[in-house]
Amino acid sequence: MATLLASRPEISQDQGGYPVAEDASEFYHYEDTGCEAADSCLDCPLPKCRYDDPVWYQGIRRLAKDFRIVHAMQRESLSIEETAERFNITHRTVFRILQRCREAAMLDTSDGGQTLVAA
C-alpha cells in the first residue's frame, strides 16, 4: 500500500489560504509499495485504486474468481460436484457463480449449454 510519511500540510492564512511551498507534495517522502494488483501504483492495470473504492475492488476480485471457476469447469468438463469439491465451495455457490456469469453476459446459453463468452 502506498504510504505518506509526513503530516498533512496546514493552510497558511497569511498566504491567502493556499499551502506554502514547503507543504507541496514534492517535499513529502512517498513510498510506492503497490498492492496485490501491482508492485507499483504507476504500473497498476486497474482503472481505480483498490484503496479508493474497496467495494468495487471486491466485486472485481469476485468476478475474476468466478471466471477462473467457470473456465476450469469448461476446460476440464467438471460437474457441479467436482467443481464444488475442487474449489472448496458448496454446490449452491457453484450455481450462484453460474448465475452471476450469465447475468454478466460471460456465459452464452443460446445453444442450450453454457459456453464461456470471454476466454
PDB file of C-alpha atoms in Angstrom:
ATOM      1  CA  MET A   1       0.000   0.000   0.000  1.00  0.00           C
ATOM      2  CA  ALA A   2       1.285   3.442  -0.799  1.00  0.00           C
ATOM      3  CA  THR A   3       2.097   5.350   2.346  1.00  0.00           C
ATOM      4  CA  LEU A   4       2.593   9.009   3.047  1.00  0.00           C
ATOM      5  CA  LEU A   5       5.276   9.515   5.654  1.00  0.00           C
ATOM      6  CA  ALA A   6       4.623  13.143   6.585  1.00  0.00           C
ATOM      7  CA  SER A   7       1.929  15.131   8.288  1.00  0.00           C
ATOM      8  CA  ARG A   8      -0.808  16.807   6.309  1.00  0.00           C
ATOM      9  CA  PRO A   9       0.049  20.342   5.136  1.00  0.00           C
ATOM     10  CA  GLU A  10      -1.508  23.186   7.050  1.00  0.00           C
ATOM     11  CA  ILE A  11      -3.168  26.014   5.175  1.00  0.00           C
ATOM     12  CA  SER A  12      -1.421  29.272   5.932  1.00  0.00           C
ATOM     13  CA  GLN A  13      -3.824  32.170   6.467  1.00  0.00           C
ATOM     14  CA  ASP A  14      -1.128  34.736   5.669  1.00  0.00           C
ATOM     15  CA  GLN A  15      -0.605  33.114   2.248  1.00  0.00           C
ATOM     16  CA  GLY A  16      -4.195  33.777   1.189  1.00  0.00           C
ATOM     17  CA  GLY A  17      -5.438  30.336   2.246  1.00  0.00           C
ATOM     18  CA  TYR A  18      -3.030  28.420  -0.015  1.00  0.00           C
ATOM     19  CA  PRO A  19      -0.396  25.938   1.163  1.00  0.00           C
ATOM     20  CA  VAL A  20       3.095  27.397   1.336  1.00  0.00           C
ATOM     21  CA  ALA A  21       5.840  25.974  -0.900  1.00  0.00           C
ATOM     22  CA  GLU A  22       7.287  23.803   1.890  1.00  0.00           C
ATOM     23  CA  ASP A  23       3.947  21.973   2.040  1.00  0.00           C
ATOM     24  CA  ALA A  24       3.939  20.996  -1.644  1.00  0.00           C
ATOM     25  CA  SER A  25       3.731  17.285  -2.438  1.00  0.00           C
ATOM     26  CA  GLU A  26       7.262  17.083  -3.837  1.00  0.00           C
ATOM     27  CA  PHE A  27       8.590  17.727  -0.322  1.00  0.00           C
ATOM     28  CA  TYR A  28       6.914  14.578   1.035  1.00  0.00           C
ATOM     29  CA  HIS A  29       8.598  11.211   1.145  1.00  0.00           C
ATOM     30  CA  TYR A  30       6.171   8.921  -0.707  1.00  0.00           C
ATOM     31  CA  GLU A  31       6.852   5.207  -0.670  1.00  0.00           C
ATOM     32  CA  ASP A  32       5.020   3.461  -3.515  1.00  0.00           C
ATOM     33  CA  THR A  33       4.737  -0.120  -2.307  1.00  0.00           C
ATOM     34  CA  GLY A  34       1.841  -1.057  -4.594  1.00  0.00           C
ATOM     35  CA  CYS A  35      -0.650  -3.756  -3.617  1.00  0.00           C
ATOM     36  CA  GLU A  36      -1.666  -7.262  -4.660  1.00  0.00           C
ATOM     37  CA  ALA A  37      -2.798  -5.922  -8.055  1.00  0.00           C
ATOM     38  CA  ALA A  38       0.587  -4.368  -8.956  1.00  0.00           C
ATOM     39  CA  ASP A  39       4.033  -3.833  -7.474  1.00  0.00           C
ATOM     40  CA  SER A  40       3.760  -0.092  -8.040  1.00  0.00           C
ATOM     41  CA  CYS A  41       0.840   2.330  -8.278  1.00  0.00           C
ATOM     42  CA  LEU A  42       2.312   3.620 -11.540  1.00  0.00           C
ATOM     43  CA  ASP A  43       2.192   0.106 -13.056  1.00  0.00           C
ATOM     44  CA  CYS A  44      -1.322  -0.729 -11.854  1.00  0.00           C
ATOM     45  CA  PRO A  45      -3.690  -2.081 -14.544  1.00  0.00           C
ATOM     46  CA  LEU A  46      -6.829  -1.219 -12.565  1.00  0.00           C
ATOM     47  CA  PRO A  47      -8.914   1.787 -13.655  1.00  0.00           C
ATOM     48  CA  LYS A  48      -9.470   2.711  -9.974  1.00  0.00           C
ATOM     49  CA  CYS A  49      -7.305   2.321  -6.907  1.00  0.00           C
ATOM     50  CA  ARG A  50      -8.401  -0.608  -4.765  1.00  0.00           C
ATOM     51  CA  TYR A  51      -7.953   1.572  -1.666  1.00  0.00           C
ATOM     52  CA  ASP A  52     -10.148   4.364  -3.056  1.00  0.00           C
ATOM     53  CA  ASP A  53     -13.096   2.019  -3.679  1.00  0.00           C
ATOM     54  CA  PRO A  54     -12.738  -1.268  -1.758  1.00  0.00           C
ATOM     55  CA  VAL A  55     -16.286  -2.440  -2.569  1.00  0.00           C
ATOM     56  CA  TRP A  56     -15.627  -2.080  -6.305  1.00  0.00           C
ATOM     57  CA  TYR A  57     -12.348  -3.981  -5.931  1.00  0.00           C
ATOM     58  CA  GLN A  58     -14.052  -6.825  -4.047  1.00  0.00           C
ATOM     59  CA  GLY A  59     -16.509  -7.123  -6.931  1.00  0.00           C
ATOM     60  CA  ILE A  60     -13.669  -7.247  -9.460  1.00  0.00           C
ATOM     61  CA  ARG A  61     -11.896  -9.944  -7.451  1.00  0.00           C
ATOM     62  CA  ARG A  62     -15.100 -11.980  -7.156  1.00  0.00           C
ATOM     63  CA  LEU A  63     -15.744 -11.692 -10.887  1.00  0.00           C
ATOM     64  CA  ALA A  64     -12.181 -12.838 -11.653  1.00  0.00           C
ATOM     65  CA  LYS A  65     -12.580 -15.812  -9.308  1.00  0.00           C
ATOM     66  CA  ASP A  66     -15.933 -16.681 -10.893  1.00  0.00           C
ATOM     67  CA  PHE A  67     -14.311 -16.549 -14.329  1.00  0.00           C
ATOM     68  CA  ARG A  68     -11.495 -18.895 -13.226  1.00  0.00           C
ATOM     69  CA  ILE A  69     -14.004 -21.386 -11.804  1.00  0.00           C
ATOM     70  CA  VAL A  70     -16.251 -21.388 -14.886  1.00  0.00           C
ATOM     71  CA  HIS A  71     -13.206 -21.593 -17.164  1.00  0.00           C
ATOM     72  CA  ALA A  72     -11.949 -24.653 -15.243  1.00  0.00           C
ATOM     73  CA  MET A  73     -15.417 -26.211 -15.420  1.00  0.00           C
ATOM     74  CA  GLN A  74     -15.444 -25.886 -19.200  1.00  0.00           C
ATOM     75  CA  ARG A  75     -11.797 -26.688 -19.865  1.00  0.00           C
ATOM     76  CA  GLU A  76     -11.895 -29.889 -17.810  1.00  0.00           C
ATOM     77  CA  SER A  77     -15.613 -30.700 -18.192  1.00  0.00           C
ATOM     78  CA  LEU A  78     -16.124 -30.613 -14.429  1.00  0.00           C
ATOM     79  CA  SER A  79     -19.512 -31.396 -12.952  1.00  0.00           C
ATOM     80  CA  ILE A  80     -21.119 -29.258 -10.257  1.00  0.00           C
ATOM     81  CA  GLU A  81     -19.981 -31.759  -7.616  1.00  0.00           C
ATOM     82  CA  GLU A  82     -16.398 -31.898  -8.924  1.00  0.00           C
ATOM     83  CA  THR A  83     -16.217 -28.110  -9.119  1.00  0.00           C
ATOM     84  CA  ALA A  84     -17.515 -27.689  -5.572  1.00  0.00           C
ATOM     85  CA  GLU A  85     -15.005 -30.195  -4.228  1.00  0.00           C
ATOM     86  CA  ARG A  86     -12.070 -28.820  -6.201  1.00  0.00           C
ATOM     87  CA  PHE A  87     -12.606 -25.174  -5.225  1.00  0.00           C
ATOM     88  CA  ASN A  88     -13.824 -25.990  -1.697  1.00  0.00           C
ATOM     89  CA  ILE A  89     -17.208 -24.327  -2.198  1.00  0.00           C
ATOM     90  CA  THR A  90     -20.776 -25.565  -1.868  1.00  0.00           C
ATOM     91  CA  HIS A  91     -22.961 -26.768  -4.727  1.00  0.00           C
ATOM     92  CA  ARG A  92     -25.183 -23.749  -4.148  1.00  0.00           C
ATOM     93  CA  THR A  93     -22.178 -21.431  -4.562  1.00  0.00           C
ATOM     94  CA  VAL A  94     -21.365 -23.059  -7.914  1.00  0.00           C
ATOM     95  CA  PHE A  95     -24.933 -22.356  -9.062  1.00  0.00           C
ATOM     96  CA  ARG A  96     -24.667 -18.737  -7.833  1.00  0.00           C
ATOM     97  CA  ILE A  97     -21.404 -18.314  -9.756  1.00  0.00           C
ATOM     98  CA  LEU A  98     -23.009 -19.654 -12.924  1.00  0.00           C
ATOM     99  CA  GLN A  99     -25.958 -17.300 -12.436  1.00  0.00           C
ATOM    100  CA  ARG A 100     -23.683 -14.269 -11.902  1.00  0.00           C
ATOM    101  CA  CYS A 101     -21.754 -15.161 -15.057  1.00  0.00           C
ATOM    102  CA  ARG A 102     -24.984 -15.424 -17.056  1.00  0.00           C
ATOM    103  CA  GLU A 103     -26.099 -12.036 -15.720  1.00  0.00           C
ATOM    104  CA  ALA A 104     -22.718 -10.501 -16.567  1.00  0.00           C
ATOM    105  CA  ALA A 105     -23.080 -11.918 -20.114  1.00  0.00           C
ATOM    106  CA  MET A 106     -19.992 -14.069 -19.592  1.00  0.00           C
ATOM    107  CA  LEU A 107     -21.929 -17.241 -20.438  1.00  0.00           C
ATOM    108  CA  ASP A 108     -23.727 -17.910 -23.692  1.00  0.00           C
ATOM    109  CA  THR A 109     -26.730 -20.158 -23.119  1.00  0.00           C
ATOM    110  CA  SER A 110     -28.312 -19.730 -26.561  1.00  0.00           C
ATOM    111  CA  ASP A 111     -27.443 -23.275 -27.686  1.00  0.00           C
ATOM    112  CA  GLY A 112     -28.836 -24.884 -24.532  1.00  0.00           C
ATOM    113  CA  GLY A 113     -25.378 -25.259 -22.992  1.00  0.00           C
ATOM    114  CA  GLN A 114     -23.223 -22.831 -21.065  1.00  0.00           C
ATOM    115  CA  THR A 115     -20.286 -21.547 -23.085  1.00  0.00           C
ATOM    116  CA  LEU A 116     -17.852 -19.029 -21.651  1.00  0.00           C
ATOM    117  CA  VAL A 117     -18.000 -15.914 -23.838  1.00  0.00           C
ATOM    118  CA  ALA A 118     -14.769 -14.178 -22.733  1.00  0.00           C
ATOM    119  CA  ALA A 119     -11.977 -16.738 -22.749  1.00  0.00           C
TER     120      ALA A 119
END
